[in-house]
Short mmCIF file of N, CA and C in Angstrom, two decimals:
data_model
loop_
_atom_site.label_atom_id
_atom_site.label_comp_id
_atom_site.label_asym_id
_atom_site.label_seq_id
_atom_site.Cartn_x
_atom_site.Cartn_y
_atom_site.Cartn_z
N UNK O 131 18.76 -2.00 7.83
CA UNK O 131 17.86 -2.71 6.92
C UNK O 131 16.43 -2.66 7.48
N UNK O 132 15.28 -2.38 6.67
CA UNK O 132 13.97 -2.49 6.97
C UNK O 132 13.36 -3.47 6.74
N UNK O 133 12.38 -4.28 6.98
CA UNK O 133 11.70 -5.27 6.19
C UNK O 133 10.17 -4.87 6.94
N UNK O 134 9.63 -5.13 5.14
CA UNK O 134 8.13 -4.82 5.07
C UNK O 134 7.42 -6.30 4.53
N UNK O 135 6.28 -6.70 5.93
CA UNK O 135 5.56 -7.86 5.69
C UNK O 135 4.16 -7.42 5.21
N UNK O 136 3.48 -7.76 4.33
CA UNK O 136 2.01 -7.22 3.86
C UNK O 136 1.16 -9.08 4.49
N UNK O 137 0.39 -8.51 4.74
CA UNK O 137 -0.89 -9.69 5.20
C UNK O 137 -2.24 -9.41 4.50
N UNK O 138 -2.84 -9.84 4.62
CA UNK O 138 -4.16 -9.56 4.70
C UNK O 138 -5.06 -9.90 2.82
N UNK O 139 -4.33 -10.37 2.70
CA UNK O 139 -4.85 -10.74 0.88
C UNK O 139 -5.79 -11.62 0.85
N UNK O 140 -6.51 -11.84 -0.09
CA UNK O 140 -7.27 -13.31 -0.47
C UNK O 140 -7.97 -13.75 -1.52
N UNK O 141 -8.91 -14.10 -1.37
CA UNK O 141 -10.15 -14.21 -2.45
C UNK O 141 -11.29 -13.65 -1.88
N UNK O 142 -11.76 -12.53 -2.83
CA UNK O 142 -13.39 -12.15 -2.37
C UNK O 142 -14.26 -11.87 -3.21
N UNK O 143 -15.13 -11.88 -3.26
CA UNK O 143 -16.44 -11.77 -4.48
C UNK O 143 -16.53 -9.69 -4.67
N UNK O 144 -16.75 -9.93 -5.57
CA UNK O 144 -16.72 -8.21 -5.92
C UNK O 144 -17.69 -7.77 -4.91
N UNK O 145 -17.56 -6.83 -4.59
CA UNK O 145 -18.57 -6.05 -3.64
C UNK O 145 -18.14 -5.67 -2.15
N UNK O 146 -17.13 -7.11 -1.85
CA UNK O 146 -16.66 -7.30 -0.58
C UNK O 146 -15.66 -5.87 -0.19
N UNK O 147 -15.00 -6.16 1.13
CA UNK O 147 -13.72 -5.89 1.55
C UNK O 147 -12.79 -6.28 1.87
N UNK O 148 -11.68 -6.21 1.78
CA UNK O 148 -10.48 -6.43 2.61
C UNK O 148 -9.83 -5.56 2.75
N UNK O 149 -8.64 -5.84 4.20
CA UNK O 149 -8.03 -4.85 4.86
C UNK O 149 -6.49 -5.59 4.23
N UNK O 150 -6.17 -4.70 4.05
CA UNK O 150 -4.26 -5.25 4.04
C UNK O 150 -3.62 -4.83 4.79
N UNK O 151 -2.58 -5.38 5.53
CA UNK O 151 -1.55 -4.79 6.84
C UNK O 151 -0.80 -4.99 6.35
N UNK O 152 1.12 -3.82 6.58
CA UNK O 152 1.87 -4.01 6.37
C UNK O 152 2.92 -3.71 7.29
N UNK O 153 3.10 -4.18 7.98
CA UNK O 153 4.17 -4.63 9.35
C UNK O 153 5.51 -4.00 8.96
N UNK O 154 5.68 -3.09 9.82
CA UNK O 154 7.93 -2.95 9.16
C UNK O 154 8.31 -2.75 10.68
N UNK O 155 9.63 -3.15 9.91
CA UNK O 155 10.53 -3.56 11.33
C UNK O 155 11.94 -3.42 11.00
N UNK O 156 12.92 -3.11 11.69
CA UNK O 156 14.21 -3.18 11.30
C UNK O 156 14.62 -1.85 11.90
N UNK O 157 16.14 -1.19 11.28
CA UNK O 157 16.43 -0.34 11.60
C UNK O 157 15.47 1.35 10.75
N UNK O 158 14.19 1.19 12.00
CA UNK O 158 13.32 2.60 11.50
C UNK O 158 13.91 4.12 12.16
N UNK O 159 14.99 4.54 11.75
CA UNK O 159 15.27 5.59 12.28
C UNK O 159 14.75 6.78 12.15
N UNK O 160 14.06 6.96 11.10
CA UNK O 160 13.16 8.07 10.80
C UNK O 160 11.72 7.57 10.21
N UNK O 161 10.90 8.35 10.53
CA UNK O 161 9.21 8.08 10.01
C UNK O 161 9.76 8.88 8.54
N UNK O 162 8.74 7.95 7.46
CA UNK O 162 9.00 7.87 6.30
C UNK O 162 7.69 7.69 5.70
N UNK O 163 7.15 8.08 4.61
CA UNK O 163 5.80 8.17 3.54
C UNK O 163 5.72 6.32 3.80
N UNK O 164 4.57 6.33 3.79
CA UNK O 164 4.49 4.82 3.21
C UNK O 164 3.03 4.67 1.99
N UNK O 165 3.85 3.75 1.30
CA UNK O 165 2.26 4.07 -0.36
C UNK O 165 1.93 2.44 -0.11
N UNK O 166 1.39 2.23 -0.77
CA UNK O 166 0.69 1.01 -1.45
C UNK O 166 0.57 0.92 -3.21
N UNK O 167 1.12 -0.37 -3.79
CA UNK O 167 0.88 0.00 -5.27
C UNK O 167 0.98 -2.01 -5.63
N UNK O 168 0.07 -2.02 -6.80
CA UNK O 168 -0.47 -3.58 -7.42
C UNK O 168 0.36 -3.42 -8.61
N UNK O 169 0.73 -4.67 -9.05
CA UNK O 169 0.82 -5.40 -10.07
C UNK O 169 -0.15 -6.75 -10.47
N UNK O 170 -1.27 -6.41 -11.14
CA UNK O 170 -1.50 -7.08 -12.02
C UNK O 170 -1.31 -8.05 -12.92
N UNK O 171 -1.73 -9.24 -13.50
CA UNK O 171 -0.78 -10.26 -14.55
C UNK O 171 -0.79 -9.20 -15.89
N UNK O 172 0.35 -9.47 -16.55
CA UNK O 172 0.87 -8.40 -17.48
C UNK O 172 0.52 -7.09 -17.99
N UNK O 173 0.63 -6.29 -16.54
CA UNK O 173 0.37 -4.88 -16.04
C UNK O 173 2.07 -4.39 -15.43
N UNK O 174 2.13 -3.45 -15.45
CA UNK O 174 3.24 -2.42 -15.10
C UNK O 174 2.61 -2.39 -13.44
N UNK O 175 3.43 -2.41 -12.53
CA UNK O 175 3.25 -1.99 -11.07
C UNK O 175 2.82 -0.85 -11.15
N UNK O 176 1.29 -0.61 -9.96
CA UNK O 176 1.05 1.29 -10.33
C UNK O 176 1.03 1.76 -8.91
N UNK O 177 0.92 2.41 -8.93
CA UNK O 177 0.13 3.56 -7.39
C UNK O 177 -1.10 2.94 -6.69
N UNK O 178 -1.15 3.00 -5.77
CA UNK O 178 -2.94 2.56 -5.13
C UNK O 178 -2.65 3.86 -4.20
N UNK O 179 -2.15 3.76 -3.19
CA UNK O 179 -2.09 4.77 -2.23
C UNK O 179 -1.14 5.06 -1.73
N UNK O 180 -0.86 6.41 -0.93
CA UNK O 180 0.24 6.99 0.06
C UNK O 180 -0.32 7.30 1.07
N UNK O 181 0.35 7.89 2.55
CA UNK O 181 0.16 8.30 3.45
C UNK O 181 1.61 8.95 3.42
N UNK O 182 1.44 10.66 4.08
CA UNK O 182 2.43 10.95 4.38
C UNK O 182 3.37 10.70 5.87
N UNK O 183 4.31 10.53 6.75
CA UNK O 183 5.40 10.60 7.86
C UNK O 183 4.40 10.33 8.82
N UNK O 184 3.58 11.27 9.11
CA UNK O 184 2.51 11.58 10.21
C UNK O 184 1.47 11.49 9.73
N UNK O 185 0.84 10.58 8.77
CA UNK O 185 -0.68 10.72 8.55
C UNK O 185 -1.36 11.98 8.36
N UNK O 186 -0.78 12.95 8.13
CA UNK O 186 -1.66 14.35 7.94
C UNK O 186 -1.67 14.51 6.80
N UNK O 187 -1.67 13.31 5.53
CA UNK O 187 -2.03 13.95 4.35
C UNK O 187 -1.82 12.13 3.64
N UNK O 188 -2.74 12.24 2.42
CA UNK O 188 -2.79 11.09 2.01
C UNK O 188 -3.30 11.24 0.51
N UNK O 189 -2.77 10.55 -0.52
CA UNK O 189 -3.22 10.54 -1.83
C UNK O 189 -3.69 9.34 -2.42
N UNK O 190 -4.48 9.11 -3.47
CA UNK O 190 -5.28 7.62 -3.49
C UNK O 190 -5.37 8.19 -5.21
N UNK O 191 -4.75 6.85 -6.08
CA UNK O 191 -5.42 6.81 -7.10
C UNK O 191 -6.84 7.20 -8.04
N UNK O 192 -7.30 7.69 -9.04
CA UNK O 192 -8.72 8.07 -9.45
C UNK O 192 -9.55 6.68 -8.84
N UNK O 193 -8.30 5.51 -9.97
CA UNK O 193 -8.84 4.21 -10.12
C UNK O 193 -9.70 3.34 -8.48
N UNK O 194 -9.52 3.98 -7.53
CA UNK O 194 -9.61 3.57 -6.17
C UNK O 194 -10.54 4.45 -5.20
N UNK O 195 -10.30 5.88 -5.50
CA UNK O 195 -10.62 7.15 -5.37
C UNK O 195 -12.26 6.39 -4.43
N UNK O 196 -12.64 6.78 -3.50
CA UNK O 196 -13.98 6.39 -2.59
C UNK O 196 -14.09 5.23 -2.58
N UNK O 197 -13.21 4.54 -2.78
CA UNK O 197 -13.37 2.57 -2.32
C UNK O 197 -12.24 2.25 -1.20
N UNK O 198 -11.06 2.85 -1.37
CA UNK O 198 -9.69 2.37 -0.62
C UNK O 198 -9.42 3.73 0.15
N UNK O 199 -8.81 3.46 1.27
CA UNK O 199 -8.50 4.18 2.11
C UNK O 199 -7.12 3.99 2.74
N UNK O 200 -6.26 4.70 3.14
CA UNK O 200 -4.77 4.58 3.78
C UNK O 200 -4.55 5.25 5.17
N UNK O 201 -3.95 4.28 5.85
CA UNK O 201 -3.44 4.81 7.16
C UNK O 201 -2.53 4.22 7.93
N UNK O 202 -2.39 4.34 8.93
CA UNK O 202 -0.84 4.33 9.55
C UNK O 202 -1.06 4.55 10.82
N UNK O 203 -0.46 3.46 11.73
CA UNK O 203 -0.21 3.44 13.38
C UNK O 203 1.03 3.38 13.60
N UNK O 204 1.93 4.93 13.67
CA UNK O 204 3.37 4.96 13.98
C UNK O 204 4.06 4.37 15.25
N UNK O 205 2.52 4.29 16.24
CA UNK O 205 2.95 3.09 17.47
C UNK O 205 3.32 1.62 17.20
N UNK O 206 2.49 1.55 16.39
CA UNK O 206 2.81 0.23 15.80
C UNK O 206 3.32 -0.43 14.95
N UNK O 207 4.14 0.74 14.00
CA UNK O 207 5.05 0.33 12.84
C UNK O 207 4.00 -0.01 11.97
N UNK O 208 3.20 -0.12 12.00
CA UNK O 208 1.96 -0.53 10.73
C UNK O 208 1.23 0.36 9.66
N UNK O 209 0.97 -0.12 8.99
CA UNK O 209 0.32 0.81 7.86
C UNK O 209 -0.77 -0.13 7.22
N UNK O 210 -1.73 0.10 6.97
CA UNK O 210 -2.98 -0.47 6.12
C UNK O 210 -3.43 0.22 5.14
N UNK O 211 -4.40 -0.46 4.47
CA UNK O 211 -5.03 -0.53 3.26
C UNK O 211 -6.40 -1.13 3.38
N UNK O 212 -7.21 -0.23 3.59
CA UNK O 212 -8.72 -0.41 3.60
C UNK O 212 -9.44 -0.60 2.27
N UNK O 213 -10.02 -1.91 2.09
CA UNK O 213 -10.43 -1.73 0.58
C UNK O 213 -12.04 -2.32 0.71
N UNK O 214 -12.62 -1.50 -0.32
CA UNK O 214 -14.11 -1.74 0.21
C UNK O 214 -14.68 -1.69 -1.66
N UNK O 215 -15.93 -2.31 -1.45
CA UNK O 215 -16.30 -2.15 -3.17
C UNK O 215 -15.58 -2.64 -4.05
N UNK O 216 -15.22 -4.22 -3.38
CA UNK O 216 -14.27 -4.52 -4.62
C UNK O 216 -14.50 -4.70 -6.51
N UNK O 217 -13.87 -4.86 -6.94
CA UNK O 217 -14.26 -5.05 -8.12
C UNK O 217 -13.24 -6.26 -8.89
N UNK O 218 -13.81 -6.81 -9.90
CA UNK O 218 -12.62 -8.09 -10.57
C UNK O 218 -10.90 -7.19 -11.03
N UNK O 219 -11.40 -5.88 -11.35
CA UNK O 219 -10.30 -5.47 -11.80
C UNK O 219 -9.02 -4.99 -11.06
N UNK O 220 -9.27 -5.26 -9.51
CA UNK O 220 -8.77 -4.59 -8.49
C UNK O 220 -7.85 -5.76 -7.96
N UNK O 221 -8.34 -7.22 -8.99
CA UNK O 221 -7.13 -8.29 -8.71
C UNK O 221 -5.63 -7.49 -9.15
N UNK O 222 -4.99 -8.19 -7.76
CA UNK O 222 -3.74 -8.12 -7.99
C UNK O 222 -2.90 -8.47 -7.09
N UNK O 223 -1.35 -8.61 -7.47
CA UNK O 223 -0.86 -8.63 -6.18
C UNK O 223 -0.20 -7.16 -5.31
N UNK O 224 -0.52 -7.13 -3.70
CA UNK O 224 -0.36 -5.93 -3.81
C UNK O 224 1.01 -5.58 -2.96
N UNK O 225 1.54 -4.18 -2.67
CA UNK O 225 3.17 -4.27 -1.91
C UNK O 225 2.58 -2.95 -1.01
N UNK O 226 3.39 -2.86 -0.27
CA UNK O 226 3.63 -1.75 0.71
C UNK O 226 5.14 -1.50 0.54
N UNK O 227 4.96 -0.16 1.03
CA UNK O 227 6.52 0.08 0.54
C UNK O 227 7.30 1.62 1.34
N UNK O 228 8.16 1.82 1.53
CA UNK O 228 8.51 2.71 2.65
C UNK O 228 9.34 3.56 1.59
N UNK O 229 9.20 4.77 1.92
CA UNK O 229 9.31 5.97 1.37
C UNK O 229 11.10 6.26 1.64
N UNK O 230 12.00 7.19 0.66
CA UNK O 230 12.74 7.54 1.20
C UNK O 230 13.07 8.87 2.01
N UNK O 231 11.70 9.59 2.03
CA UNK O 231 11.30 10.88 2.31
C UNK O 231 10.20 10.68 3.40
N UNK O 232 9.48 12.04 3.68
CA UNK O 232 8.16 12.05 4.25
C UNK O 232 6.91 11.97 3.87
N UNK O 233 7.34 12.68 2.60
CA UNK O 233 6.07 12.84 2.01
C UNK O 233 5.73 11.91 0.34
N UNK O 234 4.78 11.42 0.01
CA UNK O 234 4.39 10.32 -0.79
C UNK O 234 4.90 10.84 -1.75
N UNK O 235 5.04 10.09 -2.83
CA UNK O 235 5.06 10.02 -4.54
C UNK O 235 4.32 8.71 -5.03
N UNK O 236 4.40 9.34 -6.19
CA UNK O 236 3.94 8.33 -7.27
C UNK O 236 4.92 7.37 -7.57
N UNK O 237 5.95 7.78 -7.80
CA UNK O 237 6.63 7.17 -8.21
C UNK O 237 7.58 6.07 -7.45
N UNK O 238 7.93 5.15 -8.07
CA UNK O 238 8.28 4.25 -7.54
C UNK O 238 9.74 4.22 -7.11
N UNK O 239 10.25 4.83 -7.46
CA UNK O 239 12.02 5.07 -7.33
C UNK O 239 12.23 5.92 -6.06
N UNK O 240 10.59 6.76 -5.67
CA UNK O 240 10.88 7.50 -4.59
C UNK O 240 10.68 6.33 -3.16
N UNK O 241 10.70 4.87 -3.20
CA UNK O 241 10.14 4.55 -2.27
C UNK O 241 11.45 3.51 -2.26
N UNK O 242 12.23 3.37 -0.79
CA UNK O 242 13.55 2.13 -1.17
C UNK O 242 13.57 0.78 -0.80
N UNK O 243 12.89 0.37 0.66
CA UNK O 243 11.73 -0.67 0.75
C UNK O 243 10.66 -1.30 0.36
N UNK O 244 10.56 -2.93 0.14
CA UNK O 244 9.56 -3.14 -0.67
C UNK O 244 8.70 -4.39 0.21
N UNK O 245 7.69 -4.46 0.51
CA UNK O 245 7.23 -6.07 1.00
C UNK O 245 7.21 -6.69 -0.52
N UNK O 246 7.67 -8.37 0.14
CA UNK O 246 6.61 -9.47 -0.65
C UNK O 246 5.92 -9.39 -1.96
N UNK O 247 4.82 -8.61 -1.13
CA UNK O 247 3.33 -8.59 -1.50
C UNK O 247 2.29 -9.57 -1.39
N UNK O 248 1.20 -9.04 -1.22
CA UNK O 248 0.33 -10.01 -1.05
C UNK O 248 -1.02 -9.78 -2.10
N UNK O 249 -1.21 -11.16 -2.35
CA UNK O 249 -2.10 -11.41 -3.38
C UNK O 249 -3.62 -10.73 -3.12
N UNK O 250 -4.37 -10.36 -4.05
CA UNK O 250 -5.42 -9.98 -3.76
C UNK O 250 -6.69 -10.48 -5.08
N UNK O 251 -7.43 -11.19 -4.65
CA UNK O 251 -8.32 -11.94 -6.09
C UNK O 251 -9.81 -11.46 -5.97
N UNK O 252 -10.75 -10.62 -6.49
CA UNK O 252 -11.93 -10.51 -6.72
C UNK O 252 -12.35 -10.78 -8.11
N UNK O 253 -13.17 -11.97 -7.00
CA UNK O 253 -14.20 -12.86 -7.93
C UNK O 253 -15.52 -11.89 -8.69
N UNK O 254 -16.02 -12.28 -9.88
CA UNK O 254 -17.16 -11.64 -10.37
C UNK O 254 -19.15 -12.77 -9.84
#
């Protein structure tokens, strides 16, 4: 069993940043993609970001595309979410989520771990 903790959420005025961390722990027997993806209030869960096994490759939404950034400390079981330039629309709550492969998808069925999530609110 894996378990994925996300931190780092809050309230911030558009413009700001926040970082999100997502902690996993459990039985990690293999390095695995890890994405990032929001749900919104009555929005469908989407994509924000991936990182592939080893960080040598990473994909980011249009919607995010030069504001958010993804990465990964395999020393540390951690993975983040750099978010910069916020905007009101970028409220949400957000998840980290562990891949069943190496390499990212979009899709959500490719990922079998889920955190929580943690809330994320930009103010106008």
């Amino acid at each position: 069993q894996v378990t994925l903790v996300e931190s780092g959420g809050g309230l911030v005025q558009a413009g700001g940043s926040l970082r999100l961390s997502c902690a996993i722990s459990g039985r990690t027997d293999y390095v695995a993609a890890m994405a990032w993806f929001r749900q919104s209030a009555g929005k469908e869960r989407e994509f924000v970001s991936g990182i592939s096994y080893n960080g040598g490759y990473t994909d980011v939404a249009e919607s995010v595309k030069g504001r958010f950034f993804v990465s990964r400390d395999n020393a540390k079981n951690e993975a983040y979410l750099q978010m910069n330039s916020l905007l009101p629309e970028d409220t949400a709550v957000y998840y980290c989520a562990r891949g069943l492969f190496g390499g990212t998808s979009h899709l959500q069925v490719s990922y079998r771990y889920w955190g929580q999530g943690t809330q994320v609110t930009v103010s106008s």
